XYZ file of C-alpha atoms in Angstrom:
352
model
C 29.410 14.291 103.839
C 31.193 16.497 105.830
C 35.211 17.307 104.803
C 37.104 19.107 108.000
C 40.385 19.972 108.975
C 41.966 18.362 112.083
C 45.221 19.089 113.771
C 48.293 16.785 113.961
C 47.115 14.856 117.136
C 43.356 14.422 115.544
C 44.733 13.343 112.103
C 46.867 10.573 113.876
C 44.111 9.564 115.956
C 41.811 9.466 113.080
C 44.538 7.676 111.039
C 44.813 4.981 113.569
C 41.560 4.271 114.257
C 41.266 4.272 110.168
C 43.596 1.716 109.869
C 42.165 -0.497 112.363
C 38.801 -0.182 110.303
C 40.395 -1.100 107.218
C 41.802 -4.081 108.475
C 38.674 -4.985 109.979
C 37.435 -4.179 106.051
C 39.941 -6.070 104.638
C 39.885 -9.425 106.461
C 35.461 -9.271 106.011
C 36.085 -8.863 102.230
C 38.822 -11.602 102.000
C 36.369 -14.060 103.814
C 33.632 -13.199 101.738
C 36.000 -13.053 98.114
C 39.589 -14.341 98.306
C 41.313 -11.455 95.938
C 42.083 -12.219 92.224
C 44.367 -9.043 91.455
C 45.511 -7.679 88.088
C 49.585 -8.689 88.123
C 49.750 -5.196 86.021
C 53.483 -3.797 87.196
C 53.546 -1.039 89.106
C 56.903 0.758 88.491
C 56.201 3.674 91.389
C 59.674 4.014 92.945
C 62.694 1.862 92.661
C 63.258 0.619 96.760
C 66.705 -0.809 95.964
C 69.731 1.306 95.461
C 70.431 1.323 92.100
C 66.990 1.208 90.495
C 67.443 -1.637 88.392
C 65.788 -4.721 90.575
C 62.291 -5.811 91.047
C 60.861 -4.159 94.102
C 59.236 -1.281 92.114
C 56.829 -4.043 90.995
C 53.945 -5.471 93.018
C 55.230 -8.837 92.324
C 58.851 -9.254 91.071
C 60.111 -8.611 94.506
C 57.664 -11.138 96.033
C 58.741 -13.905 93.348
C 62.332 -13.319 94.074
C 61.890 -14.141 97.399
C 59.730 -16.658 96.677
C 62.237 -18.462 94.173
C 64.997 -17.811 97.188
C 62.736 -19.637 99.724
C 62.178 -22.656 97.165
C 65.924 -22.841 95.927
C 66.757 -23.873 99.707
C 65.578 -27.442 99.114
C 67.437 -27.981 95.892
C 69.582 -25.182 94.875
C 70.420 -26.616 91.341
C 67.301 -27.246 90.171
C 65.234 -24.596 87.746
C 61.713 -23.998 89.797
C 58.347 -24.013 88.343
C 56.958 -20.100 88.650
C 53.401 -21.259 87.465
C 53.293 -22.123 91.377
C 54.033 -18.734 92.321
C 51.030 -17.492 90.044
C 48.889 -20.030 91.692
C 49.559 -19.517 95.251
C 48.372 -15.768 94.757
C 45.854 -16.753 92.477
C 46.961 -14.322 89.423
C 45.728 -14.259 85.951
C 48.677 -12.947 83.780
C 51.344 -15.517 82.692
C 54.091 -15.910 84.964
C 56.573 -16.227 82.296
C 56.537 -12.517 81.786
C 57.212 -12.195 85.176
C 60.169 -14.751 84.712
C 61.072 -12.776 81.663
C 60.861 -9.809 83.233
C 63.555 -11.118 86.302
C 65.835 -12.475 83.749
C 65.893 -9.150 81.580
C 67.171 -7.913 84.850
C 70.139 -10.736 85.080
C 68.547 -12.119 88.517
C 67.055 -15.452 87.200
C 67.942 -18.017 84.274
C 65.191 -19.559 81.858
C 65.500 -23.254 80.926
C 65.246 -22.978 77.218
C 64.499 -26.300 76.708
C 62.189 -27.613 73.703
C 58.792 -27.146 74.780
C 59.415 -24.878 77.949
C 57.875 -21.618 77.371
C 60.056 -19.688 80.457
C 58.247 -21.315 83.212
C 61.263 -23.044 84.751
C 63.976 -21.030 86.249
C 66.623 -20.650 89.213
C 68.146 -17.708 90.244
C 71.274 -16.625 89.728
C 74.114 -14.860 91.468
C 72.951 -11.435 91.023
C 69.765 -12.844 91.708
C 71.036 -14.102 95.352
C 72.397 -10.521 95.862
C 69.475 -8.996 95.351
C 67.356 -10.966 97.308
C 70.006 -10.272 100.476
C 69.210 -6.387 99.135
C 66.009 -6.719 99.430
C 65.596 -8.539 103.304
C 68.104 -5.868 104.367
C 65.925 -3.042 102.962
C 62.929 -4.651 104.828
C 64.782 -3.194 108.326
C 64.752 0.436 106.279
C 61.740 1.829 108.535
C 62.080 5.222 106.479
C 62.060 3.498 103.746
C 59.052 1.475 104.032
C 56.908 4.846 105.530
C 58.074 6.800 102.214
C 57.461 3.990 100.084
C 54.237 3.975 101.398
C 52.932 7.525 101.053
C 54.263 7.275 97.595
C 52.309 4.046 96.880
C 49.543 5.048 98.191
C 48.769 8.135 96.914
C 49.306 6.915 93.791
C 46.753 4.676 93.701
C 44.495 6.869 94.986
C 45.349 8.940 92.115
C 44.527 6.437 89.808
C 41.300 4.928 91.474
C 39.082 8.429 92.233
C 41.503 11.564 91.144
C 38.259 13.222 91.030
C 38.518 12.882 94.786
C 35.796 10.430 95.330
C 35.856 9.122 99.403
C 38.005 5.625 98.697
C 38.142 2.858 101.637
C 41.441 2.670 102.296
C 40.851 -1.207 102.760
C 41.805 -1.511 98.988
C 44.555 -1.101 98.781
C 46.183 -3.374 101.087
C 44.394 -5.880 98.199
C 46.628 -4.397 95.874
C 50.062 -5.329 94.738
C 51.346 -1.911 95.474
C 50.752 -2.755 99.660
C 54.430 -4.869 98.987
C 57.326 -2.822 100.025
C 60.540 -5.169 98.785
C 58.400 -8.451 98.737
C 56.806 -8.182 102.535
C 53.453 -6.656 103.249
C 52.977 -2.844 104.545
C 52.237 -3.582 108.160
C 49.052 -1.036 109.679
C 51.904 1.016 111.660
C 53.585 2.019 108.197
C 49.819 2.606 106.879
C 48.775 4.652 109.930
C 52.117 7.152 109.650
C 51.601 7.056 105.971
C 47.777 8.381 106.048
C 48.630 10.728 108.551
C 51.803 12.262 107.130
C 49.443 12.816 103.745
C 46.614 14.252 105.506
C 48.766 16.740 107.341
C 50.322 18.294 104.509
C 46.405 18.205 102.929
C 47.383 15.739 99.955
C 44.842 13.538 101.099
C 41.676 14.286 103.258
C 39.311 12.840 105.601
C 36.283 12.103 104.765
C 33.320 11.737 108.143
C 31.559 8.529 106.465
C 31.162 5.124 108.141
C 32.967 3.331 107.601
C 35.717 6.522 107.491
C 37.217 7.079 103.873
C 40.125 9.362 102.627
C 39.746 11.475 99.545
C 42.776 12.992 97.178
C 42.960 16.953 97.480
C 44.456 18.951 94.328
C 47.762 19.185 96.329
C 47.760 15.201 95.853
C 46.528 15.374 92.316
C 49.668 17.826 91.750
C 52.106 15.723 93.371
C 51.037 12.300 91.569
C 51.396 14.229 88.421
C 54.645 15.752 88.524
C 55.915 11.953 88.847
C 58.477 12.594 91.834
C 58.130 11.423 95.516
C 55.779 12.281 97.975
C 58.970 13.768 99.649
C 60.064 16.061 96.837
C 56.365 17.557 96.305
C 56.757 18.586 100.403
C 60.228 19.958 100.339
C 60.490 22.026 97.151
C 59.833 25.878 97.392
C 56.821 27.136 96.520
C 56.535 30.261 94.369
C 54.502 33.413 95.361
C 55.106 32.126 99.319
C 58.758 32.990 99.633
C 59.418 35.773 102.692
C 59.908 38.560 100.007
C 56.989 38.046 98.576
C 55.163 38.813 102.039
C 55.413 42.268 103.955
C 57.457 44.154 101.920
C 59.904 45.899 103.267
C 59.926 49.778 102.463
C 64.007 49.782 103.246
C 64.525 47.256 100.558
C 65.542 44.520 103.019
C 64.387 40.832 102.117
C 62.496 39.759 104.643
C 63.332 36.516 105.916
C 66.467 35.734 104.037
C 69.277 38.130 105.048
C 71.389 36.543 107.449
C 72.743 39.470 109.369
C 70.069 42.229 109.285
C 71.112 44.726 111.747
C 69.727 48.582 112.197
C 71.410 51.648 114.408
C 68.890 52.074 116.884
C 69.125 54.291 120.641
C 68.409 50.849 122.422
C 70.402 48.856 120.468
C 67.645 46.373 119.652
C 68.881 44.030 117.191
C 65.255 43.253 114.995
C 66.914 40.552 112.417
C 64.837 37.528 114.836
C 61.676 39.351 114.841
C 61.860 40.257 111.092
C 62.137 36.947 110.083
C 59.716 35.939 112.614
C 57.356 37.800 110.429
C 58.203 36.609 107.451
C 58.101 33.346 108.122
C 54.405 33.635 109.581
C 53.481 34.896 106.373
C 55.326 32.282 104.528
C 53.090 29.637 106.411
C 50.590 31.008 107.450
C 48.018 29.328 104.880
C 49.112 25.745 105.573
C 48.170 26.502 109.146
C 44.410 24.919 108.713
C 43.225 27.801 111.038
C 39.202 29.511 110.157
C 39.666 32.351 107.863
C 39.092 35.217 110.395
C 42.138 33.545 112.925
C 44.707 33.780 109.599
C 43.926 36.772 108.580
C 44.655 38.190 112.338
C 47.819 36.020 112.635
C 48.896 37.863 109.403
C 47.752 41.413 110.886
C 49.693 40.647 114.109
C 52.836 39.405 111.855
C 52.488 43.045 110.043
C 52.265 44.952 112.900
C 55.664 43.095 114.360
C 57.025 43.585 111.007
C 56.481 47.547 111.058
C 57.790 47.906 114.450
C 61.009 45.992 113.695
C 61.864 47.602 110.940
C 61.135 50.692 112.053
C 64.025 53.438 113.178
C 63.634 53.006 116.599
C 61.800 49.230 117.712
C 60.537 49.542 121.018
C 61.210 46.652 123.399
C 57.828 46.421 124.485
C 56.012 46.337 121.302
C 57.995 44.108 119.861
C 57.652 41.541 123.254
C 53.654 42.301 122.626
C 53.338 41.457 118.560
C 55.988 38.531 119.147
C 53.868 37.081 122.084
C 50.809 37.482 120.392
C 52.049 35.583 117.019
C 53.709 32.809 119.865
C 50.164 32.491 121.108
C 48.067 31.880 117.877
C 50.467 29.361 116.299
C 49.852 27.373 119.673
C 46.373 27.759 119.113
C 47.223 26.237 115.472
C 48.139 22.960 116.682
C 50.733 20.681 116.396
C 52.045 20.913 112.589
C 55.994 21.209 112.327
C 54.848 24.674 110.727
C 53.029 26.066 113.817
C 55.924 24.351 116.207
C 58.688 25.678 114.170
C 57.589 29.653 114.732
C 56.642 28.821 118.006
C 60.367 28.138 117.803
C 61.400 31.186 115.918
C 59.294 33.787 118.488
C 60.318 31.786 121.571
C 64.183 32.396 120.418
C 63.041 36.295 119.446
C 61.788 36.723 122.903
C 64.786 35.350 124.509
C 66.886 38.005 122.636
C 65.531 40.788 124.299
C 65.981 39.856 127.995
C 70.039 39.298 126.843
């Protein structure tokens, strides 16, 4: 079982052909069992602003819909939810999820002698929210974070000793519901490939293809926030000044308006932080061991030269074009595109 690194264009290629198989998956296993699932509740991420409606659950979101779609024939009349729980075939008592709905002031329970919460009809806040939740359905951001977060979640929960999982399962789950409607394969596809490329999750060469959590994912599911917050917040002991050190005390990568007195008045500020930032990123690159740890020489020896008393033009065009070169060789990451970026902009400087 072989576990490899891929670039951005091979991890969405691999993600969409992945999908396809796991619908193929899905619809064989469906056939063969029609799904009983668990109506445990799921509270992930709250998909309605506010946080305090249903669609964090795999079902609440789902029912209120449902109970809108049924109040259109008689809008007076308190509706029967054991229906709901039979349509998807669920074995926990659909009062709780009644209960649940009402705790939330979207639904009233007939209290009647006898009735044990089964009967209910929504209520005005109940009507709002359901208008919420079709409008949030159009939220294409919304659904593709939603997703990442859902799903590495679950894979969390089902193998966070990163055994391969079959994706497959969990579009049987209830946490494949983003604000009542299913996650369609396009929202799955971006989803598996946004993971994989910032190595939370992992492909796994099996057949049919599986995906496996990586610590990174472990980490992130733990710390309880959003797939988004794991990516974006700083990570210690990778900051520029933690990488080539600067013997005239300046921080690389972070001063705005670096700036040296120089006989060819070479302004080095791009190409410091040019450096920096390669050795900032240079381990989420993916590249073999012996290509980062020249990318990283080549960033030093750019570093050295601009911070020395005199740069030299030509040296610095050399390093810069060299660095340019390997993150093309990198691939496709935002990272690699980014510095491509950065030394295409430092290169432009010196022809000014």
């Amino acid at each position: 079982m072989a576990r490899s690194g891929i670039n951005k264009r091979g991890i969405d290629k691999w993600a969409r052909d992945l999908v396809k198989e796991t619908n193929k998956s899905l619809e064989r296993a469906q056939r063969r069992n029609p799904p009983r699932v668990s109506a445990q509740l799921d509270a992930t991420t709250s998909a309605v602003p506010g946080g305090e409606t249903p669609e964090a659950s795999g079902y609440l979101a789902r029912l209120l819909l449902w109970l809108d779609s049924s109040a259109k024939q008689n809008p007076s009349a308190y509706i029967n939810v054991v229906r709901f729980a039979e349509e998807l075939q669920l074995e926990e008592d659909p009062a709780i999820l009644a209960l649940q709905l009402e705790q939330h002031g979207l639904v009233k329970t007939l209290r009647a002698m006898g009735d044990i919460g089964n009967h209910v009809h929504l209520t005005d806040s109940g009507r709002v929210a359901v208008r919420q939740l079709k409008e949030l359905q159009k939220d294409r951001a919304a659904r593709i974070r939603y997703t990442m977060d859902a799903l590495l979640r679950w894979l969390f929960d089902t193998a966070s000793d990163q055994t391969p999982v079959n994706p497959a399962l969990f579009l049987a789950t209830p946490g494949s519901y983003f604000a009542g409607t299913e996650i369609s394969g396009t929202d799955l596809h971006q989803a598996i490939a946004y993971l994989a490329e910032h190595h939370l999750i992992e492909h796994i060469d099996t057949d049919p293809a599986t995906v496996a959590i990586t610590h990174q994912g472990v980490s992130c599911a733990l710390s309880g926030g959003s797939v988004q917050d794991h990516i974006n917040q700083p990570r210690p002991g990778t900051t520029y000044n933690n990488f080539l050190p600067n013997a005239k005390g300046v921080i690389i990568g972070e001063q705005q308006h670096f700036t040296q007195n120089n006989t060819d008045g070479v302004d080095p500020t791009l190409f410091v932080q040019l450096a920096g930032y390669v050795g900032q990123v240079s381990s989420t690159l993916g590249m073999p061991e012996p290509d980062r740890v020249e990318l990283e020489r080549v960033a030093q020896d750019l570093h050295d030269e601009a911070t020395s008393d005199n740069p030299e033009p030509g040296r610095l065009r050399q390093f810069t074009t060299q660095l340019k070169d390997k993150l093309l060789e990198a691939g496709t990451t935002m990272a690699a595109t980014m510095g491509v970026q950065m030394a295409e902009q430092a290169l432009g400087a010196l022809v000014q």
